[in-house]
């Protein structure tokens, strides 16, 4: 449904002759299948918004090629526009008008006649469960309500592809869960959803497939399960009772045969990459006791998407 | 055809927004009303040189100039609203639709004309008891002239807003533009008092021509050549301003 190859965008900010160039997106190849929720996961500044805005025809790419819903992004942006919906990170409604009025306007801007637009707005109010507040000015909505209206506005013309930029950023857990359900419902109705997020759990739980990006380039692409499987082995985290001994503990543990690598995380805990956690844990405890380092906590977990990010970039996504 | 329909769509939305917060219209007219009450009496001796023997005469000279100032000055500030809309994401929402880009400009500019028409009506109604007298056909021509001025100033303001993209810079720019245009059009102070060289400079200011045309209309001389000249000149200027601004819209709001 969406194919990109070598997609590029640089921003130039010039201050009196001295210009600095930021390669926001530096050659991105993505493949998004029809009817899937595809997530672009990466830290702030990774180039997610820039990618999304290019694919939504809002920003001309500097290089590369892309097709969206079968139309070439560079040569037929008008055709692309007919098949897509787009919801910006901050949304966009006028304070003084109601959600219903906004839905009618948006449908009409997409070319629908008045009666048809009103029918679509009514259908959107029903399906997104907006009835309680759809006839109140947008100014009065909560964050979660506003976000649901934004998404309803993005799909009122029933596009084949929906772009969502950080759809749940700033929402409380309940509103977030609700929004995930809406997004899944759209996917189940056949829509292709392309979203960006910097939340690991969102990428993991909501997306069918994800691309991890950092510094404008692709770090990894696949289903969450595939990506996590690509990290061979398991992860053991160890908290030492005296944090200043953590570097020494890392040294001791790296020397152990069952430990592939050990590093000290920003919170002072040790993160060990091991083959099998069950057999490694007793050895780890023994080695630390032998070196006179007291262990406070020890835990075993399967690799997370953060471990994938860490393995490929050397940094933790949660900390960057 | 599609641009017309889309213009109507955008116009309707902005009319609705205006109706929901009408205070803005009346705040915009507050200053001219104060001028009406305070300045015109002060200026009466000065306006005597233009043939104002009575207070009523003074208002007949003063009010048309003030209406032009309102259309020019008020219109030049509409760009701030556009910058706010750009920040809020409502423009971006329109950009992903196939809506006509020219319509995004024209719909807004037409709303600005309506705002001006309401404000002008307030001033005219308030000035009638003070001695202002104007025939309906002359008033309609005056409204046409005001609409052209308002289209010009709002189109220029939107174009500048898109060009500079920053409210602080826009504010400086608009102030620096509005002051000389106003002074050199004799809107508030009649140019008859000005030295010759200043009058020569003001000949190059289309708004100065508009003021002259407007005064003839309020003096009851629709046949005066200044009237059709000002209408033709402002029509040309308005078309040029709209074309320039529409190009900016098409480029920025692609
Ligand atoms: N309009 C702009 N001008 C200059 N630099 C920009 C602009 N927009 C984004 N950037 C830079 O491009 C990079 C990618 O930004 P963005 O796509 O917004 O990332 P993300 O959405 O992943 O947080 C960042 O380094 C950001 O500072
Ligand atoms: Mg972003």
XYZ file of C-alpha atoms and ligand atoms in Angstrom:
602
model
C 0.000 0.000 0.000
C 2.937 2.285 0.734
C 6.379 1.777 -0.782
C 9.276 4.127 -0.307
C 12.818 3.851 -1.520
C 15.623 6.145 -0.541
C 13.209 8.784 0.749
C 15.188 11.831 1.888
C 14.583 15.206 3.460
C 17.028 17.739 4.877
C 16.215 20.962 6.632
C 18.483 23.899 6.205
C 18.438 26.619 8.784
C 20.556 29.552 7.768
C 21.833 32.246 10.060
C 23.706 34.920 8.159
C 25.703 32.798 5.799
C 26.285 30.005 8.252
C 23.818 27.320 7.332
C 23.406 24.086 9.196
C 21.804 21.111 7.523
C 19.827 18.507 9.410
C 19.281 15.237 7.544
C 15.890 14.572 9.091
C 15.206 11.580 6.847
C 18.271 10.058 5.248
C 17.219 7.412 2.739
C 14.295 5.422 4.055
C 12.971 2.197 2.452
C 9.601 1.145 3.814
C 6.988 -1.390 2.736
C 3.542 -1.197 4.200
C 0.992 -3.867 3.289
C -2.682 -3.219 2.747
C -4.853 -3.495 5.847
C -2.113 -3.437 8.462
C -1.267 -1.097 11.298
C 2.276 -0.032 10.551
C 4.212 1.822 13.222
C 7.215 4.055 12.830
C 8.974 3.794 16.194
C 11.837 6.028 17.209
C 13.029 8.625 19.698
C 12.220 12.324 19.388
C 13.953 13.829 16.395
C 14.262 10.499 14.577
C 12.451 11.904 11.548
C 9.046 10.296 12.092
C 6.944 13.415 11.579
C 9.010 14.418 8.562
C 8.461 10.994 6.969
C 4.746 11.103 7.657
C 4.345 14.617 6.274
C 6.192 13.673 3.104
C 3.970 10.630 2.566
C 0.876 12.750 3.223
C 1.922 15.186 0.428
C 2.500 18.014 2.892
C 6.258 18.226 2.457
C 8.137 17.704 -0.796
C 10.909 15.087 -0.447
C 14.450 16.033 -1.446
C 15.068 12.670 -3.015
C 13.942 9.097 -3.335
C 10.642 7.741 -4.533
C 7.390 6.629 -2.984
C 4.010 5.319 -3.985
C 0.982 5.637 -1.756
C -2.164 3.659 -2.582
C -0.822 2.979 -6.049
C -0.106 6.611 -6.955
C 3.333 8.133 -7.294
C 3.933 10.630 -4.510
C 6.116 12.964 -6.545
C 4.260 13.055 -9.839
C 0.628 12.537 -8.728
C 0.204 14.121 -5.289
C -3.423 14.999 -6.071
C -4.222 11.331 -6.636
C -2.457 10.390 -3.399
C -4.503 13.012 -1.586
C -7.723 11.360 -2.696
C -6.831 8.095 -0.934
C -5.382 9.353 2.324
C -6.438 10.799 5.642
C -3.971 12.609 7.868
C -4.081 13.517 11.552
C -1.314 15.824 12.742
C 0.238 15.376 16.168
C -1.524 18.438 17.512
C -4.752 17.803 15.624
C -6.467 20.912 14.335
C -9.929 22.233 15.098
C -11.353 25.709 15.588
C -12.322 26.347 19.197
C -15.646 28.025 18.487
C -17.272 25.398 16.281
C -18.590 21.930 17.114
C -17.197 18.546 16.143
C -20.214 17.952 13.922
C -19.665 21.230 12.073
C -16.007 20.347 11.618
C -16.877 16.889 10.282
C -19.317 18.343 7.748
C -16.766 20.925 6.592
C -14.019 18.338 6.271
C -16.239 16.027 4.225
C -17.232 18.957 2.009
C -13.606 19.989 1.529
C -13.108 16.474 0.246
C -15.721 17.279 -2.374
C -18.876 15.718 -0.962
C -22.233 17.428 -1.438
C -23.904 18.956 1.600
C -26.468 16.219 2.330
C -23.892 13.489 1.851
C -21.421 15.338 4.088
C -24.029 15.661 6.815
C -24.800 11.952 6.598
C -21.079 11.125 6.841
C -20.695 13.419 9.844
C -23.629 11.732 11.570
C -22.134 8.310 10.835
C -18.778 9.412 12.237
C -20.445 10.761 15.390
C -22.026 7.330 15.853
C -19.056 5.153 15.096
C -16.584 7.188 17.157
C -19.117 7.583 19.943
C -18.980 11.384 19.921
C -22.697 12.001 20.422
C -22.292 13.205 23.999
C -20.248 16.241 22.981
C -20.433 16.507 19.175
C -22.699 19.560 19.374
C -20.590 21.448 21.888
C -17.752 23.779 20.835
C -14.410 21.986 20.432
C -12.923 24.348 23.006
C -14.651 22.353 25.768
C -13.258 18.898 24.937
C -10.877 16.829 27.028
C -7.620 15.621 25.479
C -9.030 12.186 24.734
C -12.263 13.561 23.250
C -10.315 15.979 21.065
C -8.130 13.173 19.773
C -11.134 11.039 18.829
C -12.573 14.001 16.936
C -9.229 14.498 15.166
C -9.240 10.901 14.006
C -12.892 11.060 12.980
C -11.953 14.133 10.884
C -9.113 12.170 9.310
C -11.368 9.348 8.111
C -14.676 11.127 7.391
C -14.080 10.680 3.657
C -13.246 6.966 4.122
C -9.658 6.957 2.870
C -7.768 3.772 2.061
C -4.757 4.922 4.073
C -4.737 6.817 7.366
C -1.654 8.634 8.677
C -1.542 9.265 12.429
C 1.266 11.275 14.001
C 1.814 10.280 17.636
C -1.877 9.555 18.124
C -1.756 8.885 21.853
C 0.934 11.252 23.027
C -0.227 13.081 26.125
C -3.300 10.907 26.731
C -4.130 9.191 29.997
C -4.101 5.352 29.996
C -7.875 4.989 29.627
C -8.098 7.381 26.689
C -5.122 5.630 25.172
C -6.686 2.180 25.390
C -9.829 3.590 23.833
C -7.890 5.107 20.949
C -6.076 1.850 20.310
C -9.458 0.159 20.040
C -10.579 2.760 17.477
C -7.436 2.261 15.425
C -7.872 -1.507 15.454
C -11.488 -1.099 14.414
C -10.390 0.971 11.402
C -7.817 -1.665 10.464
C -10.428 -4.408 10.818
C -12.645 -2.454 8.422
C -9.860 -2.704 5.834
C -8.017 0.575 6.295
C -4.230 0.728 6.192
C -2.976 2.695 9.191
C 0.485 4.258 9.228
C 1.318 5.755 12.604
C 4.318 7.142 14.419
C 5.054 6.623 18.071
C 7.842 6.857 20.570
C 6.078 4.515 22.988
C 7.484 0.979 23.043
C 4.300 -0.555 24.409
C 2.228 1.135 21.714
C 4.443 -0.221 18.956
C 4.388 -3.651 20.577
C 0.695 -3.970 21.370
C -0.994 -1.976 18.609
C 1.120 -2.356 15.502
C 1.099 -5.359 13.182
C 4.474 -4.381 11.840
C 6.964 -1.722 12.821
C 9.969 0.069 11.480
C 12.410 1.352 14.067
C 14.076 4.573 12.976
C 16.876 6.608 14.470
C 18.617 9.640 13.070
C 16.564 9.476 9.889
C 17.582 5.925 8.983
C 15.973 2.527 9.326
C 17.271 0.498 12.260
C 15.051 -2.562 11.928
C 11.778 -3.579 10.340
C 9.409 -6.480 11.040
C 6.617 -7.648 13.301
C 7.228 -6.948 16.987
C 7.617 -10.686 17.596
C 10.148 -11.109 14.787
C 12.186 -8.181 15.993
C 12.275 -9.444 19.538
C 13.218 -12.937 18.331
C 16.105 -11.395 16.422
C 17.711 -10.662 19.755
C 19.083 -14.095 20.496
C 18.915 -15.179 24.098
C 17.406 -13.478 27.098
C 18.032 -10.536 29.325
C 18.852 -10.567 33.020
C 18.799 -7.360 35.002
C 20.718 -7.158 38.250
C 20.483 -4.456 40.846
C 23.548 -4.257 43.091
C 23.088 -3.123 46.671
C 25.833 -0.503 46.384
C 25.409 1.261 43.044
C 28.979 2.532 42.911
C 30.081 -1.087 42.554
C 28.039 -1.542 39.358
C 30.983 -0.961 36.962
C 33.069 -3.479 38.851
C 30.184 -5.946 38.795
C 29.907 -5.506 35.029
C 33.578 -6.321 34.709
C 33.241 -9.435 36.846
C 30.177 -10.647 34.969
C 31.526 -10.050 31.478
C 34.246 -12.531 32.380
C 31.626 -15.221 33.074
C 31.101 -17.740 30.321
C 27.312 -17.644 30.452
C 27.198 -13.839 30.039
C 27.497 -12.503 26.503
C 27.605 -8.851 27.411
C 26.983 -6.672 30.396
C 26.334 -2.976 30.651
C 25.378 -0.491 33.282
C 22.084 1.243 32.588
C 21.401 4.869 33.390
C 19.428 3.842 36.481
C 22.476 2.016 37.878
C 21.180 -1.495 37.227
C 23.132 -4.018 35.164
C 21.734 -5.386 31.960
C 23.128 -8.768 30.987
C 22.586 -10.521 27.724
C 22.603 -14.309 28.281
C 21.722 -17.491 26.399
C 19.413 -19.090 28.933
C 18.358 -17.077 31.912
C 17.413 -19.957 34.203
C 20.906 -21.412 34.294
C 22.704 -18.078 34.100
C 21.048 -16.505 37.140
C 22.618 -18.793 39.800
C 26.033 -18.403 38.184
C 25.665 -14.640 38.160
C 24.756 -14.579 41.856
C 27.684 -16.826 42.679
C 30.165 -14.722 40.710
C 29.005 -11.535 42.372
C 29.150 -13.082 45.851
C 32.661 -14.309 45.057
C 33.704 -10.747 44.212
C 32.150 -9.444 47.411
C 29.347 -7.549 45.695
C 25.909 -7.810 47.311
C 22.945 -8.326 44.968
C 19.745 -6.414 45.723
C 17.497 -7.641 42.899
C 17.725 -9.993 39.971
C 15.172 -10.460 37.214
C 14.849 -12.332 33.960
C 12.892 -11.049 31.000
C 12.343 -11.796 27.361
C 13.791 -9.183 25.000
C 11.643 -6.092 24.495
C 11.644 -3.686 21.582
C 13.916 -1.527 23.691
C 16.433 -4.372 23.721
C 16.177 -4.436 19.928
C 16.846 -0.719 19.793
C 19.697 -1.040 22.248
C 21.267 -3.912 20.339
C 21.178 -1.968 17.055
C 22.039 1.543 18.229
C 23.870 1.074 21.517
C 21.373 3.367 23.246
C 18.132 2.715 25.047
C 15.050 4.218 23.451
C 13.487 4.839 26.817
C 16.444 6.918 27.876
C 17.006 8.835 24.656
C -16.613 26.224 -10.714
C -14.929 24.122 -8.046
C -12.999 27.154 -6.792
C -16.260 29.070 -6.486
C -17.900 26.292 -4.510
C -14.822 25.918 -2.294
C -14.608 29.680 -1.777
C -18.213 29.650 -0.597
C -17.346 26.772 1.760
C -14.392 28.591 3.317
C -16.326 31.874 3.434
C -19.241 30.219 5.248
C -16.936 28.694 7.840
C -15.256 32.007 8.560
C -18.558 33.808 8.705
C -19.686 31.247 11.271
C -16.505 31.776 13.302
C -17.110 35.516 13.177
C -20.727 35.133 14.276
C -19.566 33.006 17.226
C -17.203 35.714 18.476
C -18.767 39.011 17.358
C -16.925 41.032 19.983
C -13.928 41.279 17.631
C -15.937 43.194 15.038
C -17.020 45.767 17.557
C -13.617 46.124 19.140
C -12.329 46.866 15.653
C -14.789 49.698 15.283
C -14.218 51.199 18.746
C -11.268 53.331 17.757
C -12.907 54.912 14.700
C -15.951 55.740 16.815
C -13.771 57.530 19.331
C -12.105 59.411 16.470
C -15.535 60.319 15.193
C -16.468 61.872 18.505
C -13.155 63.569 19.280
C -11.189 64.264 16.130
C -13.773 65.618 13.768
C -14.666 68.567 16.048
C -10.979 69.270 16.529
C -10.412 69.194 12.806
C -13.284 71.401 11.858
C -11.104 74.530 11.524
C -8.611 72.592 9.408
C -11.330 71.127 7.238
C -12.640 74.631 6.636
C -9.955 74.953 3.997
C -11.727 72.145 2.096
C -15.023 73.989 2.243
C -16.383 72.778 5.545
C -18.350 75.625 6.996
C -20.422 73.619 9.448
C -19.939 70.519 11.621
C -22.098 68.562 9.173
C -19.716 69.544 6.367
C -16.764 68.464 8.485
C -18.296 65.015 8.976
C -18.995 64.687 5.268
C -15.271 65.133 4.655
C -14.022 63.287 7.695
C -16.161 60.114 7.621
C -15.253 58.953 4.079
C -11.564 59.257 4.925
C -12.076 57.336 8.112
C -13.889 54.532 6.265
C -10.938 54.160 3.900
C -8.578 54.128 6.870
C -10.675 51.417 8.473
C -10.698 49.279 5.321
C -6.976 49.741 4.850
C -5.838 49.499 8.460
C -8.235 46.771 9.581
C -7.463 44.603 6.569
C -3.721 44.781 7.036
C -3.995 43.025 10.398
C -5.925 39.931 9.283
C -2.663 38.067 8.632
C -2.251 37.497 12.365
C -5.365 35.339 12.334
C -3.901 33.275 9.518
C -0.670 32.730 11.453
C -2.712 31.511 14.418
C -4.588 29.125 12.132
C -1.316 27.845 10.692
C -0.119 27.143 14.222
C -3.322 25.397 15.266
C -3.285 22.851 12.449
C -6.573 23.818 10.797
C -4.766 24.881 7.622
C -2.867 21.626 7.487
C -6.170 19.801 7.774
C -7.370 21.648 4.682
C -4.123 20.993 2.850
C -4.573 17.219 2.763
C -7.930 17.675 1.050
C -8.294 18.584 -2.628
C -9.902 21.916 -1.641
C -8.957 24.761 -3.994
C -5.967 26.715 -2.672
C -7.292 29.975 -4.116
C -10.510 29.363 -2.210
C -8.602 29.268 1.064
C -7.542 32.863 0.343
C -10.714 34.190 -1.290
C -13.035 32.738 1.351
C -11.078 34.497 4.063
C -10.788 37.780 2.193
C -14.527 37.847 1.519
C -15.169 37.333 5.212
C -12.941 40.341 5.842
C -15.086 42.366 3.441
C -18.189 41.417 5.416
C -16.532 42.439 8.684
C -15.665 45.776 7.153
C -19.178 46.260 5.785
C -20.622 45.776 9.277
C -18.083 48.144 10.814
C -18.690 50.786 8.143
C -22.431 50.539 8.752
C -21.877 51.200 12.467
C -19.861 54.322 11.707
C -22.271 55.643 9.088
C -25.286 55.123 11.326
C -23.530 56.901 14.181
C -22.512 59.777 11.913
C -25.964 60.410 10.446
C -27.257 62.282 13.512
C -24.060 64.346 13.342
C -24.984 65.583 9.888
C -23.690 62.945 7.507
C -25.974 62.660 4.516
C -25.581 60.195 1.667
C -27.904 58.906 -1.057
C -28.411 55.133 -1.331
C -26.931 54.721 -4.853
C -23.882 56.743 -3.795
C -23.618 54.641 -0.660
C -23.665 51.445 -2.733
C -20.813 52.771 -4.861
C -18.973 53.739 -1.693
C -19.422 50.198 -0.409
C -18.037 48.821 -3.654
C -14.965 50.987 -3.267
C -14.566 49.913 0.356
C -14.863 46.255 -0.631
C -12.054 46.673 -3.170
C -9.841 48.379 -0.599
C -10.575 45.676 1.959
C -9.837 42.878 -0.533
C -6.531 44.542 -1.302
C -5.425 45.084 2.270
C -6.481 41.636 3.486
C -4.895 39.846 0.509
C -1.648 41.736 1.108
C -1.771 40.899 4.807
C -2.322 37.167 4.166
C 0.453 37.127 1.588
C 2.870 38.869 3.946
C 1.901 36.539 6.791
C 2.747 33.510 4.648
C 5.962 35.132 3.526
C 7.351 36.100 6.936
C 5.637 33.358 8.973
C 6.214 35.119 12.266
C 3.767 37.427 14.082
C 6.451 39.765 15.450
C 7.958 40.411 12.043
C 4.504 40.734 10.532
C 3.586 43.335 13.149
C 6.604 45.487 12.320
C 5.989 45.135 8.615
C 2.321 46.027 8.819
C 2.961 49.056 11.013
C 5.614 50.333 8.673
C 3.290 49.866 5.741
C 0.110 51.235 7.276
C 1.504 54.494 8.664
C 2.786 56.069 5.445
C -0.116 54.743 3.386
C -2.564 56.341 5.813
C -0.730 59.630 6.133
C -0.202 59.887 2.404
C -3.829 59.270 1.607
C -5.263 62.136 3.602
C -7.600 59.775 5.409
C -7.447 61.490 8.746
C -5.691 64.764 7.982
C -6.601 66.346 4.659
C -3.760 66.600 2.197
C -4.969 70.025 1.158
C -2.934 71.267 4.094
C 0.183 69.460 2.965
C 3.075 71.067 1.115
C 3.152 70.561 -2.615
C 5.878 67.890 -2.667
C 3.910 65.770 -0.210
C 0.849 66.054 -2.413
C 2.922 64.939 -5.404
C 4.095 61.875 -3.459
C 0.569 61.047 -2.443
C -0.464 61.059 -6.101
C 1.358 57.729 -6.295
C -0.686 56.277 -3.460
C -3.810 54.529 -4.788
C -5.477 54.917 -1.411
C -5.181 58.656 -1.735
C -7.225 58.400 -4.948
C -9.698 56.194 -3.103
C -10.161 58.840 -0.419
C -10.821 61.507 -3.026
C -13.376 59.302 -4.771
C -15.003 58.457 -1.477
C -15.322 62.125 -0.495
C -16.994 62.944 -3.808
C -19.511 60.148 -3.208
C -20.343 61.422 0.276
C -20.540 64.934 -1.117
C -23.222 63.678 -3.494
C -21.159 63.928 -6.700
C -21.183 60.394 -8.136
C -20.515 61.833 -11.583
C -17.204 63.362 -10.584
C -14.347 61.737 -12.538
C -12.569 61.021 -9.258
C -15.254 58.414 -8.536
C -14.778 56.168 -11.559
C -11.048 56.731 -11.487
C -10.809 55.553 -7.897
C -13.027 52.527 -8.612
C -10.994 51.514 -11.665
C -7.688 52.048 -9.895
C -8.707 50.121 -6.770
C -10.149 47.287 -8.885
C -6.799 46.932 -10.630
C -4.890 47.089 -7.351
C -7.207 44.546 -5.725
C -6.778 42.089 -8.596
C -3.002 42.469 -8.428
C -2.978 41.952 -4.652
C -5.207 38.882 -4.877
C -3.078 37.357 -7.634
C 0.103 37.906 -5.662
C -1.366 36.484 -2.483
C -2.989 33.540 -4.283
C 0.439 32.658 -5.669
C 1.855 32.694 -2.148
C -1.002 30.476 -0.979
C -0.477 28.040 -3.803
C 3.219 27.849 -3.037
C 3.141 27.714 0.768
C -0.107 25.840 1.265
C 0.631 23.443 -1.550
N 10.978 22.788 10.016
C 12.168 22.313 10.436
N 13.300 23.047 10.295
C 14.488 22.583 10.694
N 14.669 21.381 11.284
C 13.595 20.593 11.468
C 12.284 21.021 11.058
N 11.409 20.045 11.369
C 12.128 19.061 11.936
N 13.439 19.377 12.000
C 14.539 18.527 12.522
O 14.506 17.314 11.807
C 14.702 16.219 12.666
C 13.536 15.258 12.577
O 12.380 15.874 13.091
P 10.959 15.166 13.156
O 10.660 14.577 11.834
O 10.000 16.126 13.700
O 11.243 13.996 14.204
P 10.230 13.155 15.101
O 8.852 13.363 14.580
O 10.712 11.754 14.949
O 10.391 13.639 16.492
C 14.920 16.803 14.055
O 16.298 16.895 14.273
C 14.304 18.164 13.969
O 14.955 19.049 14.830
Mg 7.133 14.048 15.647
